[in-house]
Every structure is written in structure tokens, then in C-alpha cells.
XYZ file of C-alpha atoms in Angstrom:
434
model
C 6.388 185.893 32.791
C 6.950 188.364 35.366
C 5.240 192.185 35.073
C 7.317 195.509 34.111
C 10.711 195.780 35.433
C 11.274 198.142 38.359
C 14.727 199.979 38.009
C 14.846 199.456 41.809
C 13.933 196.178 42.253
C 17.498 195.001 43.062
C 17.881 194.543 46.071
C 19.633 197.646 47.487
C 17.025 200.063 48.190
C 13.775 200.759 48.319
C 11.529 201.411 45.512
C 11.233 204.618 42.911
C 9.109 207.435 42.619
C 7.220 207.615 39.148
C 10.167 208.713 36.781
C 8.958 212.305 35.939
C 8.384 212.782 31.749
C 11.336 213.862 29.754
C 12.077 216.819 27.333
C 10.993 215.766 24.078
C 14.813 215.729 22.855
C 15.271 212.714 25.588
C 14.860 209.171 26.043
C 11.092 208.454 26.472
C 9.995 207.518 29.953
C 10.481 203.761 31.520
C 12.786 203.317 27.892
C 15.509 201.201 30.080
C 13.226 199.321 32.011
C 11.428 198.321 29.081
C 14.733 197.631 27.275
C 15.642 195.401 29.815
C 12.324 193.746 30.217
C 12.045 193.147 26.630
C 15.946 191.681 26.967
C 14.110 188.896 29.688
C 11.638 188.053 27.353
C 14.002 187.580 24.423
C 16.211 184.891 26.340
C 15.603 182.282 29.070
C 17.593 184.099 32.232
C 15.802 182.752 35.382
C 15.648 184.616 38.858
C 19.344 184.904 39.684
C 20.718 185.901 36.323
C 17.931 188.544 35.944
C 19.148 190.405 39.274
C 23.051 190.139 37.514
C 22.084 191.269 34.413
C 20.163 194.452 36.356
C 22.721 194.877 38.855
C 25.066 195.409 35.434
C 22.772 197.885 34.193
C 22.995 200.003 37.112
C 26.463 199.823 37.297
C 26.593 200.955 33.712
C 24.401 204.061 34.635
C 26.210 204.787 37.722
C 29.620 205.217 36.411
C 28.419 206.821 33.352
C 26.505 209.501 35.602
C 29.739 210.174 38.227
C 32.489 210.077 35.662
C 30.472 213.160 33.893
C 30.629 214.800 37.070
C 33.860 213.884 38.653
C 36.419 213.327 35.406
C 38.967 212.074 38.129
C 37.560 209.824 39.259
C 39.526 206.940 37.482
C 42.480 208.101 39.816
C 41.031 207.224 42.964
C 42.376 203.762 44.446
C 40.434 201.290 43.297
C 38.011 203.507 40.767
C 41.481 203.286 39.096
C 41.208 199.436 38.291
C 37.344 199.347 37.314
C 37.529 202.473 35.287
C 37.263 202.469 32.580
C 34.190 199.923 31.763
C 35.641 197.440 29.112
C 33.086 198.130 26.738
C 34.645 196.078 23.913
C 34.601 192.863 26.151
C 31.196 193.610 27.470
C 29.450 190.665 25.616
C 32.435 188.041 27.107
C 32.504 189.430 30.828
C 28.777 190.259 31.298
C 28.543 186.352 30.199
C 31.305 185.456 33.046
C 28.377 187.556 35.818
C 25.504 185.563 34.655
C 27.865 182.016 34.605
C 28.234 183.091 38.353
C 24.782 183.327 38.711
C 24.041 180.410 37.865
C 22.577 180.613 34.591
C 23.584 177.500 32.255
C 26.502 178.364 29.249
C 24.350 178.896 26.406
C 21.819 180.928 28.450
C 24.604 183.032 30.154
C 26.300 183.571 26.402
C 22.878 184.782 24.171
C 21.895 186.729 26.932
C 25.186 188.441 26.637
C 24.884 188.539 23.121
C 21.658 190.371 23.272
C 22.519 192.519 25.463
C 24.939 193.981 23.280
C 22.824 193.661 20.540
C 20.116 196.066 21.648
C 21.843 197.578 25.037
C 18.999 198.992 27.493
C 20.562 202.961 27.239
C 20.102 205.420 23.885
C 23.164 205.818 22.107
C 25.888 207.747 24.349
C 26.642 210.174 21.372
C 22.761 211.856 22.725
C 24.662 213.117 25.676
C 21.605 214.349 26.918
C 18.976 211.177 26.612
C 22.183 209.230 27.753
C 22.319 210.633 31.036
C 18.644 211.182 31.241
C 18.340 207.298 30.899
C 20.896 206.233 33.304
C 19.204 209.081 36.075
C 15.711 207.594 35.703
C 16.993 203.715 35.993
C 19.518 204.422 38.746
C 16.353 206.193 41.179
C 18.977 207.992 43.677
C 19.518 203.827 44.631
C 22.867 204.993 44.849
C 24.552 207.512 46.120
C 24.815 210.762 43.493
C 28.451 211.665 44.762
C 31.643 209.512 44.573
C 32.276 207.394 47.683
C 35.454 205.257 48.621
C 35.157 202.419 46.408
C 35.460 199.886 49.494
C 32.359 201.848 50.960
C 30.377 200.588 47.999
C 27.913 197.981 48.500
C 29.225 194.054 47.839
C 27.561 193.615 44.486
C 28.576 196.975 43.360
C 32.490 196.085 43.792
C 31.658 193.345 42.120
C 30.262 194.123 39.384
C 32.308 196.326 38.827
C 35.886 193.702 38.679
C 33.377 191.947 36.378
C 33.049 194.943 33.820
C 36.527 195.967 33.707
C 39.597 195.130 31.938
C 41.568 193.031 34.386
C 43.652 191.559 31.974
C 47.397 192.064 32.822
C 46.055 194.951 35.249
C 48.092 196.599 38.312
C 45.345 195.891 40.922
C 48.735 195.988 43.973
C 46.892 197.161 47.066
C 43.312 197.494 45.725
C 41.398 197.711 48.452
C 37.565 196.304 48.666
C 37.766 193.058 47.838
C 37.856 190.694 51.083
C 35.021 187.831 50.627
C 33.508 189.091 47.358
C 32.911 186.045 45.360
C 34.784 186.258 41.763
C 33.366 182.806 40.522
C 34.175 182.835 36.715
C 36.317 186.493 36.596
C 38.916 186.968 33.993
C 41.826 188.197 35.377
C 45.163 186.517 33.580
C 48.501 188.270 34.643
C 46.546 190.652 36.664
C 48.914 191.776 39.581
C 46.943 191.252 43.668
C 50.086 191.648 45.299
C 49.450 193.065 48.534
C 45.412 193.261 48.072
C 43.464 191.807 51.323
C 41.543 188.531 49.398
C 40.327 186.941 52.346
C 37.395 184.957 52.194
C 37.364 185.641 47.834
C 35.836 182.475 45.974
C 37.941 182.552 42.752
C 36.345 178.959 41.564
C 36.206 178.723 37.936
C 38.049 182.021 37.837
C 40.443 182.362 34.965
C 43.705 183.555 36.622
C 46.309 181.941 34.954
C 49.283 183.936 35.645
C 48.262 186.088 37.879
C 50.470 187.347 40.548
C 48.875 187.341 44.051
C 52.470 187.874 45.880
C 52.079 189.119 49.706
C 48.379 188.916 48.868
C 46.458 187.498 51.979
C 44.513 184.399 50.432
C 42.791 183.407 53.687
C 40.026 181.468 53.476
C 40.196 181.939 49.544
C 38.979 179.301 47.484
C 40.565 178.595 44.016
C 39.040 175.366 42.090
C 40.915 172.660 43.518
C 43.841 172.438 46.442
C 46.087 171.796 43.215
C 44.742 175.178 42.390
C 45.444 176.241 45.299
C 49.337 174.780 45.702
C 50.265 176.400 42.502
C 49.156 180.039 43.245
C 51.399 179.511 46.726
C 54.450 177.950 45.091
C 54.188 181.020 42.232
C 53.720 183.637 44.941
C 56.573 182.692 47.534
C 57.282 185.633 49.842
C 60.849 186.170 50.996
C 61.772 188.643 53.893
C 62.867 191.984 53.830
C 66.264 193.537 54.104
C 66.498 194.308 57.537
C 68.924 196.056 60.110
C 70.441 193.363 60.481
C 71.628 192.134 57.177
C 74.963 191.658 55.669
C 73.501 194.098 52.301
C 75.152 196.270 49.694
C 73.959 199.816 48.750
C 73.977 200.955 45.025
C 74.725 204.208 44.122
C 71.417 204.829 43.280
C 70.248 203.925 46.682
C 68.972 200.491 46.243
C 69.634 198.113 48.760
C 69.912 194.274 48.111
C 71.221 191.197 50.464
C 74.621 190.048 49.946
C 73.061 186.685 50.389
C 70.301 187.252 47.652
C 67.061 185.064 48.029
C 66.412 181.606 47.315
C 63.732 179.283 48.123
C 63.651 176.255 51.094
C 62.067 173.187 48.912
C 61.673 172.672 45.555
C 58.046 173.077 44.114
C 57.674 169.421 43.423
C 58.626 168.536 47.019
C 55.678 170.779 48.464
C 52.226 168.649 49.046
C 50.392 171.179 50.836
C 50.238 175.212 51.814
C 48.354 175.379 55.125
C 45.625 178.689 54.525
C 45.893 180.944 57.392
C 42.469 181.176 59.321
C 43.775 184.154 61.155
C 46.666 187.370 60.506
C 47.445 189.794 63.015
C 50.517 192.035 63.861
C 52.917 192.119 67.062
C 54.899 195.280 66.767
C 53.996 195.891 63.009
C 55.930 192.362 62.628
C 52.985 190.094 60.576
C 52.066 186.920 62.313
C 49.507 184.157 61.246
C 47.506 181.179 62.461
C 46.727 177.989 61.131
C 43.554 176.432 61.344
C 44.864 173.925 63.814
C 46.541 176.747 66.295
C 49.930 176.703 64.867
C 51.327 179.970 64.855
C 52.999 181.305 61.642
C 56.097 184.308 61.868
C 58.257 185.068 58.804
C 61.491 185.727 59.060
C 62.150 189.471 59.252
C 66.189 189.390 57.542
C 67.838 187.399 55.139
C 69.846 185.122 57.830
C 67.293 185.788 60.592
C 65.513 182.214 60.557
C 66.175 181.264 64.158
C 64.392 183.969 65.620
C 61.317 184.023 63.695
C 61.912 180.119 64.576
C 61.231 180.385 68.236
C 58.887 183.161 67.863
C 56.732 180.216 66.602
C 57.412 178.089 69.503
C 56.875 181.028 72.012
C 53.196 181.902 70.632
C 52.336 177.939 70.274
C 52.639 178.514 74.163
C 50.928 181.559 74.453
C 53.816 183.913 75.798
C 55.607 186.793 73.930
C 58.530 187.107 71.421
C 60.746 189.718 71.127
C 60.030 191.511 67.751
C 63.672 193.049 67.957
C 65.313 189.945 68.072
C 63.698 189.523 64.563
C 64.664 192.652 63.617
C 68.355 192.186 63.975
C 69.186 188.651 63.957
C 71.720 187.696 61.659
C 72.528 184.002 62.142
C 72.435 182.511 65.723
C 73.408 179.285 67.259
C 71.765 177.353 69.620
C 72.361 179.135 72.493
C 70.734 181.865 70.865
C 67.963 180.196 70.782
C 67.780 179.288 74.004
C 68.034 182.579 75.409
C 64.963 183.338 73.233
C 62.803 180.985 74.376
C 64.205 181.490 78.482
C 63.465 185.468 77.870
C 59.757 184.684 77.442
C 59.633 182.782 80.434
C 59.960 179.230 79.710
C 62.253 176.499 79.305
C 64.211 174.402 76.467
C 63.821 170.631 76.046
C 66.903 169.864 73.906
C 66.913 166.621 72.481
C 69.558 164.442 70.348
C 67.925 162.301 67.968
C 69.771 159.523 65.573
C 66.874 158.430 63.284
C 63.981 160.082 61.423
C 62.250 156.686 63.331
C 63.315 159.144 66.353
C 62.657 162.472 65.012
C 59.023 161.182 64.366
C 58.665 159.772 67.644
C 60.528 162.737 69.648
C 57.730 165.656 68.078
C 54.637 163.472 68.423
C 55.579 163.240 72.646
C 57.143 166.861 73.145
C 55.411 168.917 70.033
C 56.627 171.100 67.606
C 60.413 171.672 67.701
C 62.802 173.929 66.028
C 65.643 171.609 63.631
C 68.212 172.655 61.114
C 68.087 171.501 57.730
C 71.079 172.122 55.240
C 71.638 171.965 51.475
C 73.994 173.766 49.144
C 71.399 176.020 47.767
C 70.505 177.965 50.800
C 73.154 176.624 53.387
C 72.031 176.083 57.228
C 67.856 177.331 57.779
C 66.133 177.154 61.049
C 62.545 175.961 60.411
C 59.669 174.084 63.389
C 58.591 170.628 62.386
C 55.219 169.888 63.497
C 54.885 166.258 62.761
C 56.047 163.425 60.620
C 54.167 160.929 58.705
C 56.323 157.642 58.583
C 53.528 155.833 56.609
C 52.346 158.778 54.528
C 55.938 159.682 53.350
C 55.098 163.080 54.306
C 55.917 165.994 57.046
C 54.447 169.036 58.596
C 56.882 172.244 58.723
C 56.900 175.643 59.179
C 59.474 177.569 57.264
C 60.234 180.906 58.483
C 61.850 182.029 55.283
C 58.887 182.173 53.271
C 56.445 182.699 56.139
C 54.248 179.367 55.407
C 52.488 176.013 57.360
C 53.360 173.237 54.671
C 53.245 169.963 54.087
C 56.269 168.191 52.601
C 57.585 164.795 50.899
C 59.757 162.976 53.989
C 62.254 162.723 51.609
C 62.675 166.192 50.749
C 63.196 166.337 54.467
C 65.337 163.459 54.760
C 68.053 164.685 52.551
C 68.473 168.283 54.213
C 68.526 166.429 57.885
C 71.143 164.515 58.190
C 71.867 161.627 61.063
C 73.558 160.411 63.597
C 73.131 162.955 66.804
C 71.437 165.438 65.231
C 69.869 168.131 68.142
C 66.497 169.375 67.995
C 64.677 172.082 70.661
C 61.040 172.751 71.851
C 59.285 174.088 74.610
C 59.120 171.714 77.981
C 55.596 171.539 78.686
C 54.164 174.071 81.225
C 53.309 171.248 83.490
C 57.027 170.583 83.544
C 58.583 174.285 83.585
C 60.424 174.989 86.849
């Protein structure tokens, strides 16, 4: 069994001075540290759940000692998810931390349990012992003032998504979380939309509902790519209303599409969403990349598929597309689209094709290549296919309406691409441009 606890000892700075004695009205000297140690004692936490169940504690003091001094500080973004502490699920989410650290179920839970049994602090009705405890524990490891709560240390944002009340929470645009791993959170019909969640591991997670709508999910890693499939089909994006949309204006100033928004293929026809390994901007216009290089442009109006179409094309090859064709395009046909691709300074390669034996065959030689597809839900769409699976019964497509790399069922392709002499552009290789 390992000696007396060290309020520092957690890995974020270095160790305390001697806590100085306390008024006689306080908490005695050392009383959390030896709350805590007698809490590792009591239960069977090894090495990893020890640090969680610490790195809790602190976080407990720390808020308790800058919402005292700074009352507003629950109205700072992201402060203004984590605040307040959910004190009333403390027992159930400081169990979810210690799952994450490893500890086994019935470990994770009585430690928990004891923990709110006998908590480390003196009761928070002694204001003054209260604070005096959390001071002496916390050891100026953090800082005494509010900072930006992405400026906060890793665990600390952790812990602190952990401790709060995420249930059905607004967390739109939060800003801290990129790469923080969220094994084991509970955050049902919580709202991400918007929120950077690159890199997050949300394995064992409990988000059933939740909406992670223009979230970026990079890299994220949910418990399965089922997991994975269903958050993307649930949090379709659609483009904005744009310039160059037919739209109507309400008399209170809201502005819809005449065309209203839809979606390409059915959920049940979707096998795949590709993750993006890469996001950037070109003139504030969001573009993505694929693991495998293929570039990814949403469309940036209602009717404006054939531009963000060849956009695609033009950055498979390296050049520049025009952002304000995106901007403004409202339908095109294909000579629109061949003036794209000529203004960027290369050439078409248009190509009949009378078979889906063809189609196959015409894509794997040339590359990607920009077809129409049609059904009476959303009309004529512009989208690349990237490959086609004859065996597999599967396809490769990027659909500019929703702004995603997917892979489909060949059949939900088959029915929206109709033969004979249907025509088909790409990009002539370099080696061949004039």
C-alpha cells in the first residue's frame, strides 16, 4: 500500500509546500489527503483509477474555489456546459472516469459509491473549512484566476465533461474538446453541432441521440463503424441558402429555399461514411480530404451541385476552383462544367458509356468522374464517382449535397443512373493535357 497522498502528485505540477495549519474553526491540516487516502484503502482502485479519482478531486476544489470568486463564470463559453458540477449524478459519472481508466465495473462502481459516501471535503455549508480544504489540496497546481476553458490542461477539460450534466445539454460550438478521449461519457441528446471533435475517442460512450450536426468527427472513434454510420446518416449536412438560390423571404426575415432540402440516398443504401483525415478552407468555402487523397467540397446552394462537383475534380489534380462559381451556381449543364474545369487550366475527357459493365471500367482507366443521377425525390444531382465494385455490389461517391466520401449499394446507384448513352466527365490526365 502506497504512503500518504500528495495533493500534487497528479501529474500537472510540481510538488506542494507544507500546507500551513488552519484556524481552529477550519478543516484540520492534510484532512483531504487523508480523506482520499483512506478512500484507496477502503476499495481496490489500482494506479490509473487512483490518478482519476484525484484528478476529480481537484477539479471539485478548483471550481468550488473560482466560482466563489468569479460568480460568472458559468457564462463563459464552455464554463457554461461544465458548470454547474452535477452533484446529484456524482456517484454514476465519477464511476463512468474510473471505467475509462481502466478500473474493472464493480471496482469503478464502490469506489464511486464511497466516494460519495464519505466525500474527501468538510461539508460546504462550513463556507470557511470548505474553501480552506479545497486551497490546501489544490497547492496553486492550478491557476488561481479563470482562464479560457480551452487553455485548460487535457485532463482538466475532461474531467470536467465527466462531472457535468450533459444530458440533453446545448454544448453547439463548445470549444476545447479536439482529441480528448470521452471513453464511457454520458451524453444522450446532448447537442455538438458545430464543436471541433477531431481526434475524440467516444468508445463505450453513451450518446444515443445526440446531435453532432456540422460537428467535425475527424479521426473520431465511436464503438464500431456501425457506430460510426449511424451518427453520419443522423447528422446529414445540407448547404446553405446562397446568392444564388431560387428562395422566399418571410415577413419576419427568414429565408428558406423554394426547393427545400432532401437527402441523395436512403439510409439503408449507405455502407460507408469516409472520415475526413484533413479540413481546410479556400475562400471561407470548407473543403475536406479523405484518407486516400480524394478531395471533399459541399455544395454551397440548394441547386449548386455541379460546381462543388468539379471543384472536386479540380483539387484531385491539384489546381484551383473558383469559390464564386459555388457561390452562385444555380443549376448548370454540361457545358458549364466544362468551362469550370478549362478555367483552372485543364481539359475534359467526356465519355458516353452504355453499361454500368462500362461505367466501372471507364473510372478505373480515367479516375474519378462527375455523372448525373436522377430520382423523383430530389430530381437531377451532380455527384463524382470514384469507383465501382462489380463483385462487391458496392460504389464509391462523393455527393456534393451533403458534403461526404461514401460508400454505396450498386443498386442504389443503378436505379438513379439510367442506360443507354449516358455521358460522364473527368479530368484528361496531365500527361495528356494539350
Amino acid at each position: 500500500m502506497p504512503g500518504s497522498i500528495q495533493p500534487a502528485n497528479i501529474g500537472i505540477g510540481p510538488a506542494d509546500p507544507p500546507p500551513a495549519p488552519h484556524s481552529a474553526t477550519g478543516a484540520p491540516p492534510g484532512h483531504v489527503a487523508q480523506a482520499v487516502e483512506f478512500l484507496f484503502q477502503a476499495t481496490e482502485l489500482g494506479e490509473t483509477g487512483r490518478q482519476a479519482l484525484k484528478q476529480w478531486t481537484t477539479w471539485t476544489a478548483y471550481v468550488a474555489t473560482l466560482t466563489d470568486a468569479d460568480p460568472h463564470l458559468a457564462q463563459l463559453p464552455g464554463w457554461n456546459v461544465v458548470l454547474p458540477i452535477d452533484q446529484a449524478a456524482t456517484a454514476d459519472n465519477l464511476r463512468r472516469l474510473l471505467l475509462r481508466a481502466g478500473e474493472p465495473p464493480g471496482v469503478a462502481r464502490e469506489a464511486a459509491q464511497a466516494f460519495c459516501a464519505r466525500p474527501p471535503f468538510p461539508r460546504a455549508t462550513d463556507a470557511a473549512a470548505y474553501r480552506q480544504a479545497c486551497l490546501e489540496w489544490l497547492g496553486g497546481q492550478l491557476p488561481a484566476h479563470a482562464l479560457a476553458f480551452e487553455a485548460l490542461p487535457d485532463w482538466t477539460r475532461t474531467v470536467a465533461l465527466y462531472a457535468a450534466n450533459l444530458v440533453g445539454r446545448d454544448c453547439r460550438g463548445m470549444p476545447g474538446l479536439r482529441g480528448l478521449d470521452l471513453r464511457y461519457l454520458c451524453a444522450t441528446h446532448a447537442n455538438f453541432g458545430g464543436c471541433d471533435l477531431g481526434g475524440c475517442d467516444f468508445s463505450k460512450a453513451d450518446v444515443r441521440g445526440t446531435d453532432f450536426s456540422r460537428a467535425d468527427i475527424t479521426d473520431a472513434r465511436f464503438d464500431d463503424d456501425a457506430t460510426l454510420l449511424q451518427v453520419a446518416r443522423e447528422n446529414r449536412s445540407v448547404p446553405p441558402i446562397a446568392l444564388g438560390d431560387t428562395r422566399h423571404v418571410y415577413r419576419n426575415g427568414r429565408t428558406c429555399s423554394d426547393h427545400g432540402s432532401t437527402q441523395v440516398f436512403d439510409d439503408d443504401e449507405i455502407l460507408f461514411v469516409e472520415p475526413l483525415a484533413w479540413r481546410g478552407e479556400v475562400d471561407d468555402i470548407a473543403i475536406g480530404r479523405t484518407h486516400d487523397g480524394r478531395n471533399v467540397v459541399q455544395q454551397q446552394s440548394t441547386r449548386g451541385c455541379t460546381a462543388a462537383s468539379t471543384a472536386m475534380l479540380i483539387l484531385d489534380q491539384g489546381f484551383d476552383f473558383d469559390p464564386d462559381q459555388l457561390r452562385y451556381r444555380n443549376m448548370a449543364i454540361d457545358e458549364r462544367l466544362h468551362g469550370d474545369i478549362r478555367r483552372a487550366g485543364l481539359q475534359v475527357l467526356q465519355t458516353q458509356v452504355d453499361s454500368m459493365q462500362a461505367l466501372a471500367a471507364q473510372v478505373k482507366a480515367a479516375g474519378p468522374a462527375e455523372i448525373g443521377v436522377f430520382d423523383l425525390e430530389i430530381g437531377s444531382h451532380s455527384i463524382i464517382l470514384d469507383a465501382v465494385d462489380l463483385d462487391g455490389g458496392k460504389a464509391q461517391v462523393r455527393d456534393p449535397y451533403h458534403g461526404w466520401a461514401i460508400t454505396i449499394a450498386l443498386n442504389a446507384l443503378t436505379k438513379r443512373f439510367s442506360f443507354p448513352d449516358r455521358t460522364i466527365q473527368a479530368i484528361q490526365p496531365q500527361t495528356e493535357q494539350p
